[in-house]
XYZ file of N, CA and C in Angstrom:
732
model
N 103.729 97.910 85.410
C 102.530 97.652 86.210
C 102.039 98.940 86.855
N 100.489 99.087 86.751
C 100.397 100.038 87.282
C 100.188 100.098 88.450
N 100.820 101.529 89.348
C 100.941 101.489 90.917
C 99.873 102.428 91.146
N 99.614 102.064 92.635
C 98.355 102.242 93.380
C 98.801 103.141 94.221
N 98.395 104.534 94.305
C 98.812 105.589 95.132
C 97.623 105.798 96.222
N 97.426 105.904 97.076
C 96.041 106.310 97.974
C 96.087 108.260 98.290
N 94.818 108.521 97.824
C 94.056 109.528 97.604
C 94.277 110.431 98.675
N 95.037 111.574 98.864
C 94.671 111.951 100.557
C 95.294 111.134 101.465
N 95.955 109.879 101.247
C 95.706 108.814 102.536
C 94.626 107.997 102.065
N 94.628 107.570 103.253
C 93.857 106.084 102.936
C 92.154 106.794 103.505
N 91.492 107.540 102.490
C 91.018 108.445 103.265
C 89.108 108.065 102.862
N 89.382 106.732 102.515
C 87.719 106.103 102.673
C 87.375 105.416 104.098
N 88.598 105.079 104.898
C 88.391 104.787 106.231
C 89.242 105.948 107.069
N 89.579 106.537 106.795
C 90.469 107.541 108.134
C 90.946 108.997 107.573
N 90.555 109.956 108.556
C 90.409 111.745 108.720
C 91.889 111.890 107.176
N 91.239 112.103 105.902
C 91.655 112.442 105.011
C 93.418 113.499 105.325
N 94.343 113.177 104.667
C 95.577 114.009 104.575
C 96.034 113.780 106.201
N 96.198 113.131 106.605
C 96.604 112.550 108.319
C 97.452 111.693 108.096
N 98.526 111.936 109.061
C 99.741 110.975 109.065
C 98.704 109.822 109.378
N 98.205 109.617 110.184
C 97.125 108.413 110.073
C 96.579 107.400 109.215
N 96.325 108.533 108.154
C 95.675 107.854 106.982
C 96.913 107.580 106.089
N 98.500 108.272 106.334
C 99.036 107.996 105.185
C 100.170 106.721 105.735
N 99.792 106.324 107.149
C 100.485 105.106 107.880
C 99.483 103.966 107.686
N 98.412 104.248 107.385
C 97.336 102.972 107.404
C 97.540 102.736 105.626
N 97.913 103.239 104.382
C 97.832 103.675 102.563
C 98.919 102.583 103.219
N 100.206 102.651 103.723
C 101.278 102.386 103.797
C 101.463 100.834 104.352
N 100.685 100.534 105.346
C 100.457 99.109 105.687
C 99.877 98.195 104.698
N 99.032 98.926 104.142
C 97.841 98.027 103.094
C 98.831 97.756 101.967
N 100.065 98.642 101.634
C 101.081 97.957 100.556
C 100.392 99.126 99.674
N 100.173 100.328 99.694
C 100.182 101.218 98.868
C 101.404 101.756 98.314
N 101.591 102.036 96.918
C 102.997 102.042 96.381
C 103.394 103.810 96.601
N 102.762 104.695 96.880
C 102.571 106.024 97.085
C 100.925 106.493 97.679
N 101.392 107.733 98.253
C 99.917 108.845 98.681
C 99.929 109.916 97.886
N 98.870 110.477 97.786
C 98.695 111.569 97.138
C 98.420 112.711 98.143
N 99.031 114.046 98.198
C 98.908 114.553 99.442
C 98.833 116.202 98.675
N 97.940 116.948 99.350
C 97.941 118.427 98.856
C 98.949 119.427 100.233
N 99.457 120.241 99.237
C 100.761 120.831 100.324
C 99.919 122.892 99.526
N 100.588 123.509 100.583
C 100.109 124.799 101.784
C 100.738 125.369 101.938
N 100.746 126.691 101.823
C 101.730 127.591 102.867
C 101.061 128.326 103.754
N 101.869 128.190 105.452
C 101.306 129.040 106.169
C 101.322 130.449 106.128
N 100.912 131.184 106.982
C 101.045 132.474 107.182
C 102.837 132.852 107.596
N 103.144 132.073 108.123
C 104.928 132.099 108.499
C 105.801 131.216 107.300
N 104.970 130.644 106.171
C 105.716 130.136 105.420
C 106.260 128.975 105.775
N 105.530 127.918 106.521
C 105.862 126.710 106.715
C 104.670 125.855 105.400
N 105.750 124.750 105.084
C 104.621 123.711 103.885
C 103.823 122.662 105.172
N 102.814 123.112 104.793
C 101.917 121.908 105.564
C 100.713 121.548 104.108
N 99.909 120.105 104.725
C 99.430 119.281 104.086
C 97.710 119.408 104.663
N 97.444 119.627 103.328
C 95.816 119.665 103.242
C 94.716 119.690 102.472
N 93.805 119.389 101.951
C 93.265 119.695 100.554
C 92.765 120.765 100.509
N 91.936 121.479 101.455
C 91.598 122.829 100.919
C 91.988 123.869 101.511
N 91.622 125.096 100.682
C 92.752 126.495 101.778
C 91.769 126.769 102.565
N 90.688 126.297 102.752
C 90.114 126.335 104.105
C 90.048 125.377 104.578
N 89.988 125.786 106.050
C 90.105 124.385 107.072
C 89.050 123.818 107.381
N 88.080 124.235 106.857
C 86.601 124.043 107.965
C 85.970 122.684 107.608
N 85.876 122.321 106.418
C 85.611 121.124 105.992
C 86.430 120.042 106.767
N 87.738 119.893 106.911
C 88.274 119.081 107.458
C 89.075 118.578 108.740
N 88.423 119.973 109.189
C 88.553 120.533 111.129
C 87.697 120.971 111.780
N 86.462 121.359 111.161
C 85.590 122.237 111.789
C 85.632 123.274 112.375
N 87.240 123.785 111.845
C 87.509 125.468 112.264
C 87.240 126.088 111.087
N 86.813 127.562 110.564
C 86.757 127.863 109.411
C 88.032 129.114 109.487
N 88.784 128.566 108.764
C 89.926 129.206 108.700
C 90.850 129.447 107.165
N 91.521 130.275 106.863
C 92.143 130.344 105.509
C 93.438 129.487 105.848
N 94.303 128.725 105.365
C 95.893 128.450 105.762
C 96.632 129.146 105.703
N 96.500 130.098 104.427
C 97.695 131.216 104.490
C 96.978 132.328 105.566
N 96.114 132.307 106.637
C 96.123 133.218 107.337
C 96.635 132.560 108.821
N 97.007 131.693 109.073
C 97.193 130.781 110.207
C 98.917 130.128 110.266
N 99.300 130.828 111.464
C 100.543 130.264 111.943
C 100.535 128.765 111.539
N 102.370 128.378 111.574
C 102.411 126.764 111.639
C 101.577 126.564 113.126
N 101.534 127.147 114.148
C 101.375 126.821 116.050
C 100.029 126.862 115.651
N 98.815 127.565 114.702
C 97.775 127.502 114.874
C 97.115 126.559 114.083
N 97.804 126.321 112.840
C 98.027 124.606 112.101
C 97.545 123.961 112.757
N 98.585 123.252 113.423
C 99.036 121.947 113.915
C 97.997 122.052 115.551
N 97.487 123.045 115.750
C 96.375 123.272 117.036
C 95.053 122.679 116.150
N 95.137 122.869 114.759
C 93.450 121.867 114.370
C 93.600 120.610 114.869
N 91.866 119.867 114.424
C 91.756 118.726 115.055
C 91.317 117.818 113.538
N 92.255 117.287 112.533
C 91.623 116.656 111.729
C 91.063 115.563 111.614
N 90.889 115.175 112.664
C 90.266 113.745 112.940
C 89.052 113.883 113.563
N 88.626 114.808 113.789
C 86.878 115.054 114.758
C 85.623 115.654 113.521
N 86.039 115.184 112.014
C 85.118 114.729 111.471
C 84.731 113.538 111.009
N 85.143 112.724 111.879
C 84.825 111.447 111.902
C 83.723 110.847 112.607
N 82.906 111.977 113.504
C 81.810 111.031 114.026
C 82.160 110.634 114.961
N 83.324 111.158 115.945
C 84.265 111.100 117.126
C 84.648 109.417 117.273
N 84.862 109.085 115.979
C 85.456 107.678 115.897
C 87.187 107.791 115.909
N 87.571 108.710 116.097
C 89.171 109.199 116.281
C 89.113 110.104 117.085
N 90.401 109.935 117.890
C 91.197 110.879 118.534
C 91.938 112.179 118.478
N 92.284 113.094 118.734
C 92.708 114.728 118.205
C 93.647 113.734 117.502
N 93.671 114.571 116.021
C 94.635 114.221 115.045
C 95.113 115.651 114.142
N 96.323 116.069 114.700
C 97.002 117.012 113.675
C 97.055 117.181 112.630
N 97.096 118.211 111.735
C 97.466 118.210 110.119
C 98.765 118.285 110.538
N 99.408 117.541 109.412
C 100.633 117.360 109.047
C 101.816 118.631 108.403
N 102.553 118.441 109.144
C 103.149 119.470 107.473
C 104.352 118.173 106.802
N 104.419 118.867 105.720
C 105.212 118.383 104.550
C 106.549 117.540 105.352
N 107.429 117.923 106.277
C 108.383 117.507 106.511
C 107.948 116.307 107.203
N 107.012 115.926 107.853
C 106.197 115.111 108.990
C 106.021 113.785 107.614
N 105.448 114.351 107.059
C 105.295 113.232 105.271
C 106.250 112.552 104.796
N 107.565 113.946 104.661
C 109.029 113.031 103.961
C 109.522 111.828 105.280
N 109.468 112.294 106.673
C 109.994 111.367 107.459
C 109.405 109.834 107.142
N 108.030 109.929 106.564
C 107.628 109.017 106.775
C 108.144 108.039 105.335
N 107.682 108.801 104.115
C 108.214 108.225 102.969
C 109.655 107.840 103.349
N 110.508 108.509 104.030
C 111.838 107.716 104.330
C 111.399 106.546 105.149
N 110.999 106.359 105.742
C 110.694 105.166 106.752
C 109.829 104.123 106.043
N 109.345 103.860 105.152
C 108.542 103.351 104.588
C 109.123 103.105 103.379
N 109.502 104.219 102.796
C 109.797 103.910 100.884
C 108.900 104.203 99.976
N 107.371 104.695 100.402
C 106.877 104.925 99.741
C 106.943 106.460 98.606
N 106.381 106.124 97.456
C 106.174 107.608 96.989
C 105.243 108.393 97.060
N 105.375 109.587 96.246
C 104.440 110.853 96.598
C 104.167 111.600 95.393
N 102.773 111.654 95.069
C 102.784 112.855 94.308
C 101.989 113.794 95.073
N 102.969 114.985 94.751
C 102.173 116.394 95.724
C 101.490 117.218 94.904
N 100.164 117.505 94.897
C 99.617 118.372 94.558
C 99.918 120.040 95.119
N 100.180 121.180 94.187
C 100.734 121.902 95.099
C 98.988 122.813 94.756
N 98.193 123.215 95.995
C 97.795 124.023 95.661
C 97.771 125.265 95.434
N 97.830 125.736 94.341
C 98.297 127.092 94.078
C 97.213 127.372 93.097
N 96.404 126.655 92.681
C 95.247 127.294 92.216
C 94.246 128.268 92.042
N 94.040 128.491 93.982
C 93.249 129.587 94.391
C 93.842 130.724 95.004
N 95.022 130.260 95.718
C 96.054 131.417 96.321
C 97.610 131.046 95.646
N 98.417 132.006 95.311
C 99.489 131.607 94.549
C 100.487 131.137 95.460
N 100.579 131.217 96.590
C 101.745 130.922 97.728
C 103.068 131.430 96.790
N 103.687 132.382 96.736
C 105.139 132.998 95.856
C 105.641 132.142 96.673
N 106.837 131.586 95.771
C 108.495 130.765 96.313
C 107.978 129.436 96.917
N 106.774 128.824 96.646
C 106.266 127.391 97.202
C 107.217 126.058 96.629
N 107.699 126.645 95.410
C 107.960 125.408 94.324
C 109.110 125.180 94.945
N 110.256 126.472 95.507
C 111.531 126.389 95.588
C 111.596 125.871 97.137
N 110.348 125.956 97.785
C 110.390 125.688 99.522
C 110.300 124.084 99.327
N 109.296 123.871 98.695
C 109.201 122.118 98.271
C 110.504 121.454 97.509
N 110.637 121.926 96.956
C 112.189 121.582 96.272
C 113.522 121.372 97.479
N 113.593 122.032 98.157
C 114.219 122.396 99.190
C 114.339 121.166 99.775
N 112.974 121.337 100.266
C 112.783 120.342 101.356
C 113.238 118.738 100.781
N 112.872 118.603 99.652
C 112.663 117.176 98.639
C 113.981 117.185 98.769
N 115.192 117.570 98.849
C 116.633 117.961 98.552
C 117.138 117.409 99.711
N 116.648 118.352 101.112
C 116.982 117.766 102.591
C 117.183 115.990 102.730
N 115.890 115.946 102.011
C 115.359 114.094 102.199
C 116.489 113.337 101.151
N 116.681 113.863 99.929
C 116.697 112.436 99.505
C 115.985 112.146 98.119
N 114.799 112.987 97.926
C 113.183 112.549 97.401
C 113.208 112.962 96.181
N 114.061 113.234 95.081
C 113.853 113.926 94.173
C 113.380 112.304 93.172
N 113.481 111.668 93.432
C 112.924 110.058 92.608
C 111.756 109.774 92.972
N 111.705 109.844 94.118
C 110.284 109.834 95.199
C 108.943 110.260 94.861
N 108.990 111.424 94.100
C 107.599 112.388 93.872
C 107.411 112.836 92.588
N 106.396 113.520 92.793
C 105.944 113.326 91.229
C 105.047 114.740 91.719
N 105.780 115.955 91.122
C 104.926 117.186 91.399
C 103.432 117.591 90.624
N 102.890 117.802 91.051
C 101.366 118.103 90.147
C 100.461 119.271 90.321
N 99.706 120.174 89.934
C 99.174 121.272 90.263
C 98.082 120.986 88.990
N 96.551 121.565 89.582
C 95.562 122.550 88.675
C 96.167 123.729 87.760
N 97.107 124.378 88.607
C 97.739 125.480 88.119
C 99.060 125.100 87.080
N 98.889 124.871 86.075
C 100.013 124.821 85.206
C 101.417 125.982 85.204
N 101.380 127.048 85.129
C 102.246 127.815 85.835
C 103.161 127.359 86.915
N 102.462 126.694 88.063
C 103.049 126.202 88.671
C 103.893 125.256 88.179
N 103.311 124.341 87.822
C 104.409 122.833 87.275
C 105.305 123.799 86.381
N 105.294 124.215 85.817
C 106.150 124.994 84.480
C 107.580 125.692 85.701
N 107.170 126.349 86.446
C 107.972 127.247 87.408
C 108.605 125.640 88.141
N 108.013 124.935 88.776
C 108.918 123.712 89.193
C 110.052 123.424 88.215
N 109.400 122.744 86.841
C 110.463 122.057 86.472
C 111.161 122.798 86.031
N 111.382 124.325 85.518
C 112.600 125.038 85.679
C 113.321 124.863 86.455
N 113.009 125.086 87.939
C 113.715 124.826 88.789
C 114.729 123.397 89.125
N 113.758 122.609 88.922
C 114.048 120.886 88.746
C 113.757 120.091 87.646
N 114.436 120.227 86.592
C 114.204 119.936 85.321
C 114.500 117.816 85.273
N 114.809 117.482 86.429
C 115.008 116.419 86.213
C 114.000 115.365 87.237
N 113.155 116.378 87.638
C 111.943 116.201 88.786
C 110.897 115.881 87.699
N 110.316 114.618 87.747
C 108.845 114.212 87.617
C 107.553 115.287 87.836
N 107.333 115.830 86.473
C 105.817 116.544 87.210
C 104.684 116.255 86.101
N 103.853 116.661 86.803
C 102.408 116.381 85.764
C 101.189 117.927 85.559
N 100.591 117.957 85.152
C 99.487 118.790 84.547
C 98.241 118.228 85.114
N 97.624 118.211 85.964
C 96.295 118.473 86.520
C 95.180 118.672 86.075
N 94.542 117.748 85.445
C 93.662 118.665 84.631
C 92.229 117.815 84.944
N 90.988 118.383 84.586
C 89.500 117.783 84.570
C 88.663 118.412 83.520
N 89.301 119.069 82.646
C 88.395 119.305 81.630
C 88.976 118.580 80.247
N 88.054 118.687 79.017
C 88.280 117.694 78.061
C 89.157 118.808 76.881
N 90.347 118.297 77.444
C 91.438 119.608 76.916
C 91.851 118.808 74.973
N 91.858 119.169 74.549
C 92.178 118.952 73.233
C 93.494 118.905 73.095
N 94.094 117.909 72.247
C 95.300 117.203 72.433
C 96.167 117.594 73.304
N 95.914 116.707 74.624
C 96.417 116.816 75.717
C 97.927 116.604 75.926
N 98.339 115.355 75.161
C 99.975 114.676 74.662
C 100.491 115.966 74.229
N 100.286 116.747 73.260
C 101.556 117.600 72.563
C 101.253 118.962 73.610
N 100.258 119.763 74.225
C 99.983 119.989 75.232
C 100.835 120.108 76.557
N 100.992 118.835 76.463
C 102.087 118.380 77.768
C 103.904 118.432 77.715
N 103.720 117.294 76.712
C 105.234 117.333 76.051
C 105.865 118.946 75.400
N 105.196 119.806 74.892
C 105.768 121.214 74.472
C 105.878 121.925 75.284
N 105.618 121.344 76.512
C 106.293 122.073 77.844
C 107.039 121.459 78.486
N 107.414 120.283 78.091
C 108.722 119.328 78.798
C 108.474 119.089 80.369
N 107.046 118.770 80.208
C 106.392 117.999 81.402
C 105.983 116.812 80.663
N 106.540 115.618 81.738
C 106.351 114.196 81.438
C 104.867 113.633 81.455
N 104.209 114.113 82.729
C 102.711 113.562 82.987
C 101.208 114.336 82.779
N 100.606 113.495 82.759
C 99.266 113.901 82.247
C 98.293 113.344 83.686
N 97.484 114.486 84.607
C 96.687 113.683 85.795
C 95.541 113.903 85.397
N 94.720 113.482 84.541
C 93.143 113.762 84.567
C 92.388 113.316 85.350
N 91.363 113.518 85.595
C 90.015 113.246 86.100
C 90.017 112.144 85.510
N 89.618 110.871 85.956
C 89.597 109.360 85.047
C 88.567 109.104 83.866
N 87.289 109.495 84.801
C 86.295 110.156 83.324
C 86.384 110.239 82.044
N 87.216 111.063 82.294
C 87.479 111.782 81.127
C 88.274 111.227 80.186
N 88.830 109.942 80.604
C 89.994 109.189 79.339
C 89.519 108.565 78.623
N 89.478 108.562 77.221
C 88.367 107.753 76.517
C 89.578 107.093 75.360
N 89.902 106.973 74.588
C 90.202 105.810 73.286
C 91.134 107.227 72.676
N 90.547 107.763 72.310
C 91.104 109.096 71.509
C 92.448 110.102 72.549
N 91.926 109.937 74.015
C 93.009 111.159 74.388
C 93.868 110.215 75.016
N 93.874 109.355 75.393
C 94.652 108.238 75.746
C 95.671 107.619 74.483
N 95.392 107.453 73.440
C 96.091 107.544 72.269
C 96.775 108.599 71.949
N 96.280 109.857 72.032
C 97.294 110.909 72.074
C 98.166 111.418 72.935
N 97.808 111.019 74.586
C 99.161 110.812 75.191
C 100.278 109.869 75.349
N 99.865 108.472 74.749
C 100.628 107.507 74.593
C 101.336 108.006 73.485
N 101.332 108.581 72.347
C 101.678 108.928 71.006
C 102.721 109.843 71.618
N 102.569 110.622 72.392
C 103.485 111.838 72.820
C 104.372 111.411 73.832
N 104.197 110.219 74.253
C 105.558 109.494 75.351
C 104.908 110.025 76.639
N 103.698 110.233 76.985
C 103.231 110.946 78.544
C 102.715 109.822 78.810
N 103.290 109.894 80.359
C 102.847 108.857 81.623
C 101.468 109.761 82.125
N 100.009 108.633 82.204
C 98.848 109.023 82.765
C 99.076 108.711 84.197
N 98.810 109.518 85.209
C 98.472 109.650 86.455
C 96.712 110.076 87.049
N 95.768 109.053 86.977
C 94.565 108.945 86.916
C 93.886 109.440 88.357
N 92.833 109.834 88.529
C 92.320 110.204 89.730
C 90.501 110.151 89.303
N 89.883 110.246 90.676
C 90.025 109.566 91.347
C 89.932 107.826 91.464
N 89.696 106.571 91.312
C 89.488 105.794 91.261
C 89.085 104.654 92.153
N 87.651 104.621 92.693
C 86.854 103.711 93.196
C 86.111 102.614 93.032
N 85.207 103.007 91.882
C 84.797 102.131 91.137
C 85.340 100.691 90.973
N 85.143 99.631 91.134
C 85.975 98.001 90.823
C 85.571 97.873 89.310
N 84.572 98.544 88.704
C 84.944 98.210 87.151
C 85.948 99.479 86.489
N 86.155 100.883 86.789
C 86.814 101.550 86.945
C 88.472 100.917 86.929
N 88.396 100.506 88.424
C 89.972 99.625 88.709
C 90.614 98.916 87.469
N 89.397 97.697 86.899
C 89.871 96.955 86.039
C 90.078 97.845 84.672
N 89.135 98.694 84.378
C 89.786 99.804 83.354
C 91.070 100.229 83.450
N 91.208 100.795 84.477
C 93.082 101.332 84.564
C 93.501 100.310 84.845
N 93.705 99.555 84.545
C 94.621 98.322 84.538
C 95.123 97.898 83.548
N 93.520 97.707 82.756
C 93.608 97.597 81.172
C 94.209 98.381 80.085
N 94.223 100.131 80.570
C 94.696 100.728 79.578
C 96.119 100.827 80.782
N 96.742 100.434 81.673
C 97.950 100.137 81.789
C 98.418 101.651 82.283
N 97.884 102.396 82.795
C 98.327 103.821 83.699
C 99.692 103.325 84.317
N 100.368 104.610 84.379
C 101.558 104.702 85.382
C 100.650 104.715 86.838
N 100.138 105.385 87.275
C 99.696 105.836 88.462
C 97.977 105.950 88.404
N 97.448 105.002 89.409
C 95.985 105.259 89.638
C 96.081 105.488 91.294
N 95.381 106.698 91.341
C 94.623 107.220 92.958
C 93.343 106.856 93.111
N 93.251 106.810 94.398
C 92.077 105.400 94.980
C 91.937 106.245 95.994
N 91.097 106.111 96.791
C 90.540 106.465 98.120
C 90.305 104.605 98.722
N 90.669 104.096 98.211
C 90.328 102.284 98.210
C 91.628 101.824 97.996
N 92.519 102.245 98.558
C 93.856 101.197 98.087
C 93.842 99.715 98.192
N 93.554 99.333 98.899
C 93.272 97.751 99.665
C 92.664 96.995 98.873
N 91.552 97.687 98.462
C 90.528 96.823 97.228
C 91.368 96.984 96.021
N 91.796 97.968 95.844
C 92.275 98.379 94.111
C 93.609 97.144 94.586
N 94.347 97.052 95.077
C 95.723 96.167 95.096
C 95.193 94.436 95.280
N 93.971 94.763 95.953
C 93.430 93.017 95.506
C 92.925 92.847 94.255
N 92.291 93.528 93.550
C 92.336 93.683 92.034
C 93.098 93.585 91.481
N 94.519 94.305 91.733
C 95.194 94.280 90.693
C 96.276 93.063 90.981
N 96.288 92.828 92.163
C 96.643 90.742 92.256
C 96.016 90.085 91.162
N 94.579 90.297 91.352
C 93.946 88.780 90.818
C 94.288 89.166 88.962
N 94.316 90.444 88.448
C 94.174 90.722 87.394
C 95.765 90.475 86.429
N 96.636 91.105 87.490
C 98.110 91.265 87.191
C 99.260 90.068 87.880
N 98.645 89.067 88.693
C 98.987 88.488 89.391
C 100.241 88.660 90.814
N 100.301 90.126 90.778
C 101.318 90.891 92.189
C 100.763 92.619 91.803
């Protein structure tokens, strides 16, 4: 059956990547969050989608130029239209407490796309080690390099390939690097590349997914993992469709 991860958090009602949003994914019976992880300027993992802050704090700031103390001083909840209260970005360890407390899983996007953060894979690894979490998550990056440098490291760690363009046989692609998953852009899955990752034994991990005819699509072609910014709706869907 396929499981319902929430996007960011539950981040169509509440300040995106916020313990907030990933305690509200978590009530609604979300089976995992999807969360983007950071390195500071001191080399702490914190959680955020972009390496600038400004979009989602209204500070304009780089992450790798900013202490963990100047982190955790944003306000990610005051782009809401002051419908929330000062709300911290998270870092990574603030996340695992919670997946322990909850049970839920995680796939982490690492961004390393635009800035390489050196030794990120082995700090996340680390940490996943402290917890418990190596069943838990499901590593993922834009940056393929990256995933490649993970599962060296953790060859028995779940990771996926990131991708949004219309990559040509994506299955052998994936598998000739002894990465299990495939995350496209949902778009983009049509009859043909969906057949060729099923052919190659790769689990699809879909993004983003809002749409309610969308929903019933990934249902239909039977994804490991669909991300929602809508968990609540997508899991009443997939009741009435899947019957739990």
């Amino acid at each position: 059956m396929t499981k319902i991860y929430a996007h960011r958090g539950y981040s169509e009602k509440y300040p995106e990547n916020t313990m907030l949003a990933f305690r509200k994914a978590a009530e609604v019976g979300a089976e995992g969050i999807e969360i983007d992880v950071h390195l500071t300027k001191d080399g702490e993992l914190v959680v955020m989608h972009d390496e600038n802050t400004v979009r989602t704090t209204g500070t304009n700031a780089l992450i790798k130029d900013l202490t963990l103390a100047e982190f955790k001083a944003l306000d990610a909840g005051n782009v809401k239209n002051g419908e929330f209260e000062f709300e911290a970005p998270p870092t990574l360890r603030e996340v695992f407490e919670l997946l322990v407390e909850t049970g839920m899983e995680c796939n982490i996007e690492i961004k390393s796309g635009v800035f390489e953060y050196p030794g990120i894979e082995r700090k996340i690894l680390n940490l996943m080690d402290e917890f418990g979490l190596r069943d838990k998550i499901v590593i993922s990056s834009f940056n393929h390099y990256t995933v490649c440098r993970f599962k060296e490291l953790a060859p028995d760690v779940k990771c996926g390939f990131l991708e949004e363009s219309w990559l040509i046989h994506p299955g052998a692609y994936t598998r000739n690097r002894g990465v299990e998953c495939f995350h496209p852009f949902f778009n983009m899955l049509n009859h043909e590349n969906v057949q060729d990752l099923r052919n190659n034994g790769i689990e699809i991990n879909a993004w983003t997914i809002n749409d309610e005819e969308d929903m019933r699509k990934a249902l239909r072609l039977q994804l490991e993992i669909a991300i929602t910014n809508c968990p609540e709706r997508f899991l009443e869907i997939r009741k009435e469709v899947c019957g739990k």
